[in-house]
mmCIF file of C-alpha atoms and ligand atoms in Angstrom:
data_model
loop_
_atom_site.group_PDB
_atom_site.id
_atom_site.type_symbol
_atom_site.label_atom_id
_atom_site.label_comp_id
_atom_site.label_asym_id
_atom_site.label_seq_id
_atom_site.Cartn_x
_atom_site.Cartn_y
_atom_site.Cartn_z
ATOM 1 C CA MET F 1 98.245 76.671 92.289
ATOM 2 C CA GLY F 2 97.668 79.042 94.976
ATOM 3 C CA TYR F 3 99.606 80.586 97.884
ATOM 4 C CA PHE F 4 98.375 78.479 100.633
ATOM 5 C CA ARG F 5 99.844 77.463 103.715
ATOM 6 C CA LEU F 6 98.702 73.979 104.753
ATOM 7 C CA GLY F 7 96.640 73.071 108.123
ATOM 8 C CA GLY F 8 94.336 76.004 108.057
ATOM 9 C CA LYS F 9 90.570 75.750 109.076
ATOM 10 C CA ASP F 10 87.511 76.869 107.980
ATOM 11 C CA ARG F 11 88.869 78.344 104.769
ATOM 12 C CA MET F 12 86.745 77.021 102.250
ATOM 13 C CA ASP F 13 83.663 78.919 103.861
ATOM 14 C CA ARG F 14 85.657 81.794 102.925
ATOM 15 C CA VAL F 15 86.745 80.680 99.349
ATOM 16 C CA LYS F 16 83.957 81.326 97.617
ATOM 17 C CA LEU F 17 84.851 81.515 93.673
ATOM 18 C CA GLN F 18 84.456 78.797 91.586
ATOM 19 C CA GLY F 19 87.166 76.673 89.948
ATOM 20 C CA LEU F 20 89.485 77.730 93.227
ATOM 21 C CA SER F 21 89.947 75.008 96.186
ATOM 22 C CA ALA F 22 91.232 75.693 99.201
ATOM 23 C CA VAL F 23 90.479 73.074 101.876
ATOM 24 C CA GLY F 24 92.406 72.716 104.554
ATOM 25 C CA GLU F 25 94.714 75.558 103.467
ATOM 26 C CA GLU F 26 95.416 79.172 104.902
ATOM 27 C CA PRO F 27 96.753 81.716 102.667
ATOM 28 C CA LEU F 28 100.117 83.211 103.827
ATOM 29 C CA ARG F 29 100.031 86.767 105.109
ATOM 30 C CA ILE F 30 101.281 89.493 103.803
ATOM 31 C CA CYS F 31 104.233 90.562 105.748
ATOM 32 C CA LYS F 32 106.469 92.709 102.871
ATOM 33 C CA ALA F 33 105.742 95.400 100.884
ATOM 34 C CA VAL F 34 107.902 97.111 98.240
ATOM 35 C CA ILE F 35 107.912 100.547 97.032
ATOM 36 C CA PRO F 36 109.653 101.654 93.905
ATOM 37 C CA VAL F 37 110.885 104.946 94.092
ATOM 38 C CA ALA F 38 113.824 104.725 91.810
ATOM 39 C CA GLY F 39 111.862 106.504 88.749
ATOM 40 C CA MET F 40 113.552 110.226 87.352
ATOM 41 C CA GLY F 41 110.559 111.951 87.755
ATOM 42 C CA THR F 42 111.147 113.542 84.017
ATOM 43 C CA ARG F 43 107.025 115.001 84.469
ATOM 44 C CA PHE F 44 108.507 117.407 87.084
ATOM 45 C CA LEU F 45 111.554 118.458 85.823
ATOM 46 C CA PRO F 46 113.367 121.092 86.416
ATOM 47 C CA ILE F 47 112.134 120.283 90.125
ATOM 48 C CA THR F 48 113.238 117.394 90.210
ATOM 49 C CA LYS F 49 117.152 118.248 89.410
ATOM 50 C CA SER F 50 117.810 118.012 92.710
ATOM 51 C CA VAL F 51 114.407 116.953 94.698
ATOM 52 C CA PRO F 52 112.837 113.495 94.343
ATOM 53 C CA LYS F 53 109.467 113.807 92.959
ATOM 54 C CA GLU F 54 108.717 111.741 96.110
ATOM 55 C CA MET F 55 109.489 114.168 98.334
ATOM 56 C CA LEU F 56 106.634 117.022 96.654
ATOM 57 C CA PRO F 57 104.707 117.534 99.272
ATOM 58 C CA LEU F 58 101.269 116.489 99.851
ATOM 59 C CA LEU F 59 100.344 119.465 102.160
ATOM 60 C CA ASP F 60 103.205 119.451 105.219
ATOM 61 C CA ARG F 61 104.303 115.342 104.418
ATOM 62 C CA PRO F 62 105.805 114.303 101.550
ATOM 63 C CA VAL F 63 103.806 112.344 99.290
ATOM 64 C CA ILE F 64 105.915 109.164 99.853
ATOM 65 C CA GLN F 65 104.780 109.194 103.608
ATOM 66 C CA GLU F 66 100.879 108.984 102.308
ATOM 67 C CA VAL F 67 102.111 105.586 100.638
ATOM 68 C CA VAL F 68 104.535 104.238 103.207
ATOM 69 C CA GLU F 69 101.464 105.379 106.109
ATOM 70 C CA GLU F 70 99.091 103.434 103.977
ATOM 71 C CA THR F 71 101.122 100.360 103.694
ATOM 72 C CA VAL F 72 101.399 100.299 107.823
ATOM 73 C CA ARG F 73 97.408 100.658 107.829
ATOM 74 C CA SER F 74 97.315 97.346 106.183
ATOM 75 C CA GLY F 75 98.966 96.059 108.304
ATOM 76 C CA ILE F 76 102.534 95.468 106.801
ATOM 77 C CA ARG F 77 105.521 97.160 108.636
ATOM 78 C CA ASP F 78 108.525 95.576 106.769
ATOM 79 C CA ILE F 79 109.248 97.920 103.732
ATOM 80 C CA VAL F 80 111.756 97.911 101.227
ATOM 81 C CA LEU F 81 112.171 101.148 98.767
ATOM 82 C CA VAL F 82 113.816 100.563 95.321
ATOM 83 C CA THR F 83 116.139 103.561 95.203
ATOM 84 C CA GLY F 84 118.192 105.260 92.358
ATOM 85 C CA MET F 85 120.394 107.825 92.247
ATOM 86 C CA GLY F 86 119.802 111.110 93.353
ATOM 87 C CA LYS F 87 117.277 109.371 95.830
ATOM 88 C CA SER F 88 118.767 109.226 99.725
ATOM 89 C CA SER F 89 116.752 112.520 101.187
ATOM 90 C CA ILE F 90 113.948 109.651 101.174
ATOM 91 C CA GLU F 91 116.294 107.321 103.112
ATOM 92 C CA ASP F 92 117.356 110.360 105.413
ATOM 93 C CA TYR F 93 113.414 111.549 105.683
ATOM 94 C CA PHE F 94 112.618 108.284 107.337
ATOM 95 C CA ASP F 95 115.795 107.798 109.607
ATOM 96 C CA ILE F 96 116.063 109.798 113.144
ATOM 97 C CA SER F 97 117.234 113.292 112.932
ATOM 98 C CA PRO F 98 119.421 113.395 116.350
ATOM 99 C CA HIS F 99 120.300 117.186 116.018
ATOM 100 C CA LEU F 100 116.393 118.503 115.043
ATOM 101 C CA GLU F 101 115.335 116.236 117.447
ATOM 102 C CA SER F 102 117.586 117.533 120.465
ATOM 103 C CA PHE F 103 116.781 121.158 118.966
ATOM 104 C CA LEU F 104 112.873 120.528 119.130
ATOM 105 C CA ALA F 105 113.470 118.859 122.867
ATOM 106 C CA LYS F 106 115.607 121.885 124.183
ATOM 107 C CA SER F 107 113.079 124.574 123.034
ATOM 108 C CA ASN F 108 110.474 121.859 124.224
ATOM 109 C CA ARG F 109 108.304 122.034 121.321
ATOM 110 C CA LYS F 110 106.800 118.352 122.382
ATOM 111 C CA LYS F 111 104.292 118.172 119.754
ATOM 112 C CA LEU F 112 106.423 118.776 116.897
ATOM 113 C CA LEU F 113 108.830 116.500 117.941
ATOM 114 C CA GLU F 114 106.628 113.468 118.449
ATOM 115 C CA ARG F 115 105.533 113.745 115.008
ATOM 116 C CA VAL F 116 108.933 114.056 114.068
ATOM 117 C CA ARG F 117 110.033 110.955 115.675
ATOM 118 C CA ASP F 118 107.155 109.165 115.018
ATOM 119 C CA ILE F 119 108.362 109.224 111.371
ATOM 120 C CA SER F 120 111.211 107.446 111.926
ATOM 121 C CA ARG F 121 109.207 104.942 114.009
ATOM 122 C CA PHE F 122 106.115 103.644 112.299
ATOM 123 C CA ALA F 123 107.872 101.395 109.805
ATOM 124 C CA GLU F 124 111.014 99.088 109.551
ATOM 125 C CA ILE F 125 112.293 100.641 106.014
ATOM 126 C CA ALA F 126 115.345 99.599 104.417
ATOM 127 C CA SER F 127 116.105 100.443 101.033
ATOM 128 C CA VAL F 128 117.845 98.498 97.932
ATOM 129 C CA ARG F 129 119.283 100.269 94.747
ATOM 130 C CA GLN F 130 118.232 100.216 90.964
ATOM 131 C CA LYS F 131 121.891 100.980 89.620
ATOM 132 C CA GLU F 132 120.123 101.743 86.192
ATOM 133 C CA PRO F 133 116.425 102.650 85.320
ATOM 134 C CA MET F 134 115.525 99.768 83.396
ATOM 135 C CA GLY F 135 111.789 100.093 84.013
ATOM 136 C CA LEU F 136 109.393 99.078 87.236
ATOM 137 C CA GLY F 137 109.524 95.188 86.355
ATOM 138 C CA HIS F 138 113.387 95.112 86.974
ATOM 139 C CA ALA F 139 112.718 97.370 89.921
ATOM 140 C CA ILE F 140 110.582 94.792 91.170
ATOM 141 C CA LEU F 141 113.135 92.280 90.805
ATOM 142 C CA CYS F 142 115.846 94.222 92.736
ATOM 143 C CA ALA F 143 114.307 93.705 96.036
ATOM 144 C CA ARG F 144 114.058 89.937 95.226
ATOM 145 C CA ASN F 145 116.488 89.224 98.271
ATOM 146 C CA PHE F 146 114.248 91.325 100.341
ATOM 147 C CA VAL F 147 111.196 89.567 99.794
ATOM 148 C CA GLY F 148 112.683 86.174 99.322
ATOM 149 C CA ASN F 149 110.017 83.091 98.886
ATOM 150 C CA GLU F 150 106.753 84.916 100.106
ATOM 151 C CA PRO F 151 103.651 87.074 98.618
ATOM 152 C CA PHE F 152 104.282 90.464 98.932
ATOM 153 C CA GLY F 153 102.662 93.520 98.308
ATOM 154 C CA VAL F 154 104.026 96.553 95.632
ATOM 155 C CA LEU F 155 102.603 100.554 96.166
ATOM 156 C CA LEU F 156 103.469 102.913 93.452
ATOM 157 C CA GLY F 157 103.867 106.440 94.763
ATOM 158 C CA ASP F 158 102.767 108.304 92.060
ATOM 159 C CA ASP F 159 98.998 106.488 92.882
ATOM 160 C CA ILE F 160 97.781 108.344 95.993
ATOM 161 C CA ILE F 161 94.475 106.791 97.271
ATOM 162 C CA ASP F 162 92.295 108.108 100.030
ATOM 163 C CA SER F 163 90.011 105.501 101.088
ATOM 164 C CA ASP F 164 88.231 104.308 104.384
ATOM 165 C CA VAL F 165 90.097 100.940 104.184
ATOM 166 C CA PRO F 166 93.465 101.368 102.459
ATOM 167 C CA CYS F 167 93.588 100.348 98.688
ATOM 168 C CA LEU F 168 96.497 97.478 99.512
ATOM 169 C CA SER F 169 94.448 95.927 102.753
ATOM 170 C CA GLN F 170 91.191 95.660 100.051
ATOM 171 C CA LEU F 171 93.762 93.683 97.665
ATOM 172 C CA ILE F 172 95.030 91.635 100.889
ATOM 173 C CA HIS F 173 91.322 90.732 102.125
ATOM 174 C CA VAL F 174 91.214 89.477 98.420
ATOM 175 C CA PHE F 175 94.300 87.432 98.091
ATOM 176 C CA GLU F 176 92.985 85.771 101.710
ATOM 177 C CA LYS F 177 90.069 84.738 99.299
ATOM 178 C CA VAL F 178 91.644 83.599 95.923
ATOM 179 C CA GLY F 179 95.424 82.805 96.889
ATOM 180 C CA ARG F 180 96.752 84.352 93.496
ATOM 181 C CA THR F 181 98.139 87.386 92.228
ATOM 182 C CA VAL F 182 95.726 90.555 92.901
ATOM 183 C CA ILE F 183 95.864 94.147 91.501
ATOM 184 C CA ALA F 184 94.143 97.543 91.577
ATOM 185 C CA LEU F 185 91.980 98.202 89.402
ATOM 186 C CA GLN F 186 89.949 101.691 87.757
ATOM 187 C CA GLU F 187 88.235 102.536 84.692
ATOM 188 C CA VAL F 188 90.072 105.197 83.016
ATOM 189 C CA PRO F 189 88.561 107.397 80.026
ATOM 190 C CA PRO F 190 89.193 105.363 76.834
ATOM 191 C CA GLU F 191 91.760 108.382 75.396
ATOM 192 C CA GLU F 192 93.763 107.716 78.811
ATOM 193 C CA VAL F 193 94.524 103.978 78.101
ATOM 194 C CA ASP F 194 97.611 104.499 76.853
ATOM 195 C CA ARG F 195 98.982 105.756 79.842
ATOM 196 C CA TYR F 196 98.221 102.368 81.532
ATOM 197 C CA GLY F 197 98.437 98.778 82.190
ATOM 198 C CA ILE F 198 95.262 97.510 80.693
ATOM 199 C CA ILE F 199 93.181 94.421 81.429
ATOM 200 C CA GLU F 200 91.496 92.217 79.524
ATOM 201 C CA GLY F 201 88.979 90.203 81.881
ATOM 202 C CA GLU F 202 85.736 88.674 83.084
ATOM 203 C CA MET F 203 83.570 89.558 86.125
ATOM 204 C CA VAL F 204 83.514 86.627 88.883
ATOM 205 C CA GLU F 205 81.869 89.147 91.352
ATOM 206 C CA PRO F 206 80.740 92.420 91.531
ATOM 207 C CA GLY F 207 84.071 94.589 91.179
ATOM 208 C CA LEU F 208 86.428 91.639 90.939
ATOM 209 C CA TYR F 209 87.890 90.467 87.356
ATOM 210 C CA ARG F 210 89.510 87.169 86.237
ATOM 211 C CA VAL F 211 92.631 88.945 84.339
ATOM 212 C CA SER F 212 93.132 86.765 81.014
ATOM 213 C CA ARG F 213 95.701 89.483 79.373
ATOM 214 C CA LEU F 214 97.505 92.704 80.143
ATOM 215 C CA VAL F 215 98.954 95.149 77.561
ATOM 216 C CA GLU F 216 101.117 97.918 78.741
ATOM 217 C CA LYS F 217 100.030 101.376 77.224
ATOM 218 C CA PRO F 218 98.296 100.370 74.781
ATOM 219 C CA SER F 219 96.941 102.663 71.872
ATOM 220 C CA PRO F 220 93.193 103.495 72.352
ATOM 221 C CA GLY F 221 92.664 100.855 68.932
ATOM 222 C CA GLU F 222 94.495 98.062 70.450
ATOM 223 C CA ALA F 223 93.093 98.371 74.646
ATOM 224 C CA PRO F 224 91.265 94.882 75.689
ATOM 225 C CA SER F 225 89.010 97.465 77.827
ATOM 226 C CA ASN F 226 89.084 100.545 79.681
ATOM 227 C CA LEU F 227 90.208 98.823 82.850
ATOM 228 C CA ALA F 228 93.711 100.469 84.119
ATOM 229 C CA VAL F 229 96.044 98.628 86.332
ATOM 230 C CA ILE F 230 96.187 101.020 89.442
ATOM 231 C CA GLY F 231 99.453 101.271 91.568
ATOM 232 C CA ARG F 232 99.021 98.463 94.410
ATOM 233 C CA TYR F 233 99.722 94.806 93.668
ATOM 234 C CA ILE F 234 99.446 91.645 95.879
ATOM 235 C CA LEU F 235 102.364 89.452 94.183
ATOM 236 C CA PRO F 236 103.948 85.891 94.145
ATOM 237 C CA PRO F 237 107.305 85.369 94.738
ATOM 238 C CA ALA F 238 106.983 83.381 91.144
ATOM 239 C CA VAL F 239 106.852 87.039 89.436
ATOM 240 C CA PHE F 240 110.503 86.938 90.220
ATOM 241 C CA GLY F 241 111.558 84.323 88.114
ATOM 242 C CA ILE F 242 109.229 85.676 85.296
ATOM 243 C CA ILE F 243 110.650 88.981 85.219
ATOM 244 C CA ASP F 244 114.539 87.434 85.165
ATOM 245 C CA SER F 245 113.266 85.919 81.804
ATOM 246 C CA LEU F 246 111.501 89.120 79.905
ATOM 247 C CA ASP F 247 112.789 90.643 77.373
ATOM 248 C CA PRO F 248 112.357 94.668 77.265
ATOM 249 C CA GLY F 249 108.446 95.577 76.617
ATOM 250 C CA ALA F 250 106.774 98.917 75.813
ATOM 251 C CA GLY F 251 108.994 101.927 76.341
ATOM 252 C CA GLY F 252 112.253 99.418 76.129
ATOM 253 C CA GLU F 253 111.448 98.930 79.586
ATOM 254 C CA ILE F 254 111.193 95.757 81.784
ATOM 255 C CA GLN F 255 107.920 96.044 82.278
ATOM 256 C CA LEU F 256 105.892 94.561 85.282
ATOM 257 C CA THR F 257 102.349 94.312 83.227
ATOM 258 C CA ASP F 258 104.358 91.952 81.023
ATOM 259 C CA ALA F 259 104.857 89.612 83.917
ATOM 260 C CA LEU F 260 101.434 89.992 85.087
ATOM 261 C CA ASP F 261 100.239 88.917 81.702
ATOM 262 C CA ARG F 262 102.209 85.725 81.978
ATOM 263 C CA LEU F 263 101.281 85.024 85.676
ATOM 264 C CA ALA F 264 97.660 85.446 84.684
ATOM 265 C CA ALA F 265 98.385 83.011 82.091
ATOM 266 C CA ASP F 266 100.222 80.488 84.027
ATOM 267 C CA GLU F 267 98.518 80.599 87.457
ATOM 268 C CA GLY F 268 95.774 83.386 87.569
ATOM 269 C CA VAL F 269 95.247 87.301 88.067
ATOM 270 C CA PHE F 270 92.726 88.714 89.791
ATOM 271 C CA GLY F 271 92.099 92.646 89.675
ATOM 272 C CA LEU F 272 89.576 94.606 92.103
ATOM 273 C CA VAL F 273 87.836 97.767 91.452
ATOM 274 C CA PHE F 274 88.782 98.966 94.855
ATOM 275 C CA ASP F 275 86.607 101.993 96.632
ATOM 276 C CA GLY F 276 88.494 105.459 96.944
ATOM 277 C CA LEU F 277 89.410 108.096 95.682
ATOM 278 C CA ARG F 278 93.096 108.137 93.511
ATOM 279 C CA HIS F 279 95.455 111.256 92.410
ATOM 280 C CA ASP F 280 97.826 110.669 90.387
ATOM 281 C CA THR F 281 100.540 112.721 91.840
ATOM 282 C CA GLY F 282 102.927 112.072 89.194
ATOM 283 C CA ASN F 283 101.270 114.778 87.070
ATOM 284 C CA LEU F 284 101.131 118.491 87.755
ATOM 285 C CA LEU F 285 97.610 118.578 87.515
ATOM 286 C CA GLY F 286 97.350 115.111 89.565
ATOM 287 C CA PHE F 287 99.688 116.673 91.988
ATOM 288 C CA ILE F 288 98.059 120.174 92.437
ATOM 289 C CA SER F 289 94.356 118.359 92.529
ATOM 290 C CA ALA F 290 95.506 115.971 95.330
ATOM 291 C CA ASN F 291 96.887 119.208 97.706
ATOM 292 C CA ILE F 292 93.352 120.802 96.967
ATOM 293 C CA HIS F 293 91.388 117.579 98.058
ATOM 294 C CA TYR F 294 93.484 116.936 101.423
ATOM 295 C CA ALA F 295 93.667 120.647 101.747
ATOM 296 C CA LEU F 296 89.445 121.035 102.029
ATOM 297 C CA LYS F 297 89.476 118.095 103.931
ATOM 298 C CA ASP F 298 91.713 119.575 107.184
ATOM 299 C CA PRO F 299 89.579 120.994 109.363
ATOM 300 C CA ASP F 300 91.914 123.917 109.882
ATOM 301 C CA LEU F 301 93.048 124.871 106.301
ATOM 302 C CA GLY F 302 89.650 123.773 104.587
ATOM 303 C CA PRO F 303 87.438 126.021 105.079
ATOM 304 C CA ARG F 304 90.081 128.904 104.892
ATOM 305 C CA LEU F 305 91.058 127.544 101.547
ATOM 306 C CA ARG F 306 87.377 127.422 100.203
ATOM 307 C CA SER F 307 86.533 131.071 100.682
ATOM 308 C CA TYR F 308 90.017 131.474 98.944
ATOM 309 C CA ILE F 309 88.980 129.439 96.253
ATOM 310 C CA GLU F 310 85.444 131.113 95.754
ATOM 311 C CA LYS F 311 86.690 134.690 96.055
ATOM 312 C CA ARG F 312 89.318 133.995 93.583
ATOM 313 C CA LEU F 313 86.729 132.235 91.218
ATOM 314 C CA GLU F 314 84.595 135.282 91.278
ATOM 315 C CA GLN F 315 87.171 137.301 90.005
ATOM 316 C CA ASP F 316 87.797 134.728 87.062
ATOM 317 C CA ASP F 317 88.028 137.452 84.544
ATOM 318 C CA ASP F 318 91.048 138.896 86.243
ATOM 319 C CA LEU F 319 92.666 135.609 86.354
HETATM 320 C C1 G1P I 1 102.958 101.971 85.698
HETATM 321 C C2 G1P I 1 102.695 100.777 85.197
HETATM 322 C C3 G1P I 1 101.152 100.648 84.695
HETATM 323 C C4 G1P I 1 100.568 101.261 85.489
HETATM 324 C C5 G1P I 1 100.691 102.756 86.163
HETATM 325 C C6 G1P I 1 99.733 102.865 87.448
HETATM 326 O O1 G1P I 1 103.331 102.921 84.523
HETATM 327 O O2 G1P I 1 103.786 100.668 84.591
HETATM 328 O O3 G1P I 1 101.124 99.346 84.019
HETATM 329 O O4 G1P I 1 98.903 101.239 84.800
HETATM 330 O O5 G1P I 1 102.029 102.244 86.821
HETATM 331 O O6 G1P I 1 100.099 104.281 88.057
HETATM 332 P P1 G1P I 1 103.865 104.553 84.912
HETATM 333 O O7 G1P I 1 102.897 105.110 85.314
HETATM 334 O O8 G1P I 1 104.901 104.406 85.938
HETATM 335 O O9 G1P I 1 104.105 105.061 83.635
#
């Protein structure tokens, strides 16, 4: 059973994968996305005592803005943030700021004013609160009423992906062909498998896997592969009932990976090795690397940063 709407035409031409019949059916459009931002950010203490990790900067914008922009560039404007205690500055950031806007208007700083206004305009952002930190699966379940009975996107804020075609769009494209759950995958070094959800699967097209099993944060000995789930997902509404029935898994938390494992057995899950450069901004090295990456790409900042780094490396002995 795929998530298709009856009545479409020419679908069969686009559904090339064996064993999937979508004759006369059209996949449901993905209109909503869930972005969980409730995590406590313990890897960034002490700053996360009072600043949500999602508000840490990627140059002059918070990390969360990059994720919201990827969602919008993928054609989705209805977004729900699953927040937790101490996260209200994220909601404020995407709200209008009348005081700041009138100050910028009075001082005639038009470009800055437009930039500030755009942030509250480019998406419809709602929020729900996860009252207890019970894991990623539970955070997704908190968005059940917002999502309703349709497939939806999920983006995890730690994973920042630079690509020509937004990563979520790449998954939506596969979803339109297969009508089932689609997750983003990346190969990771064997010694890092215990940081991720890891899949077992069979390649059905270059870069596309039919997933048969998933394990959350396995030890290198237990890992079925080194293909890791990266924080982008297209999920069916059936995932909510599955999550609701789960017992706590790895780390004593309700794990999305366990729900995906069930979906793989029940109706099929596909994994796409996406095109793009990913940074894990949830750890200090990844966060700094992401900032250097985007700064080097910036036409104004890039050349000056490059020459600073070169000079600094020449003086390596003094470091
Ligand atoms: C979460 C998921 C994990 C996934 C990872 C991707 O883990 O539980 O399956 O591989 O995101 O970044 P977390 O990083 O929240 O521990």
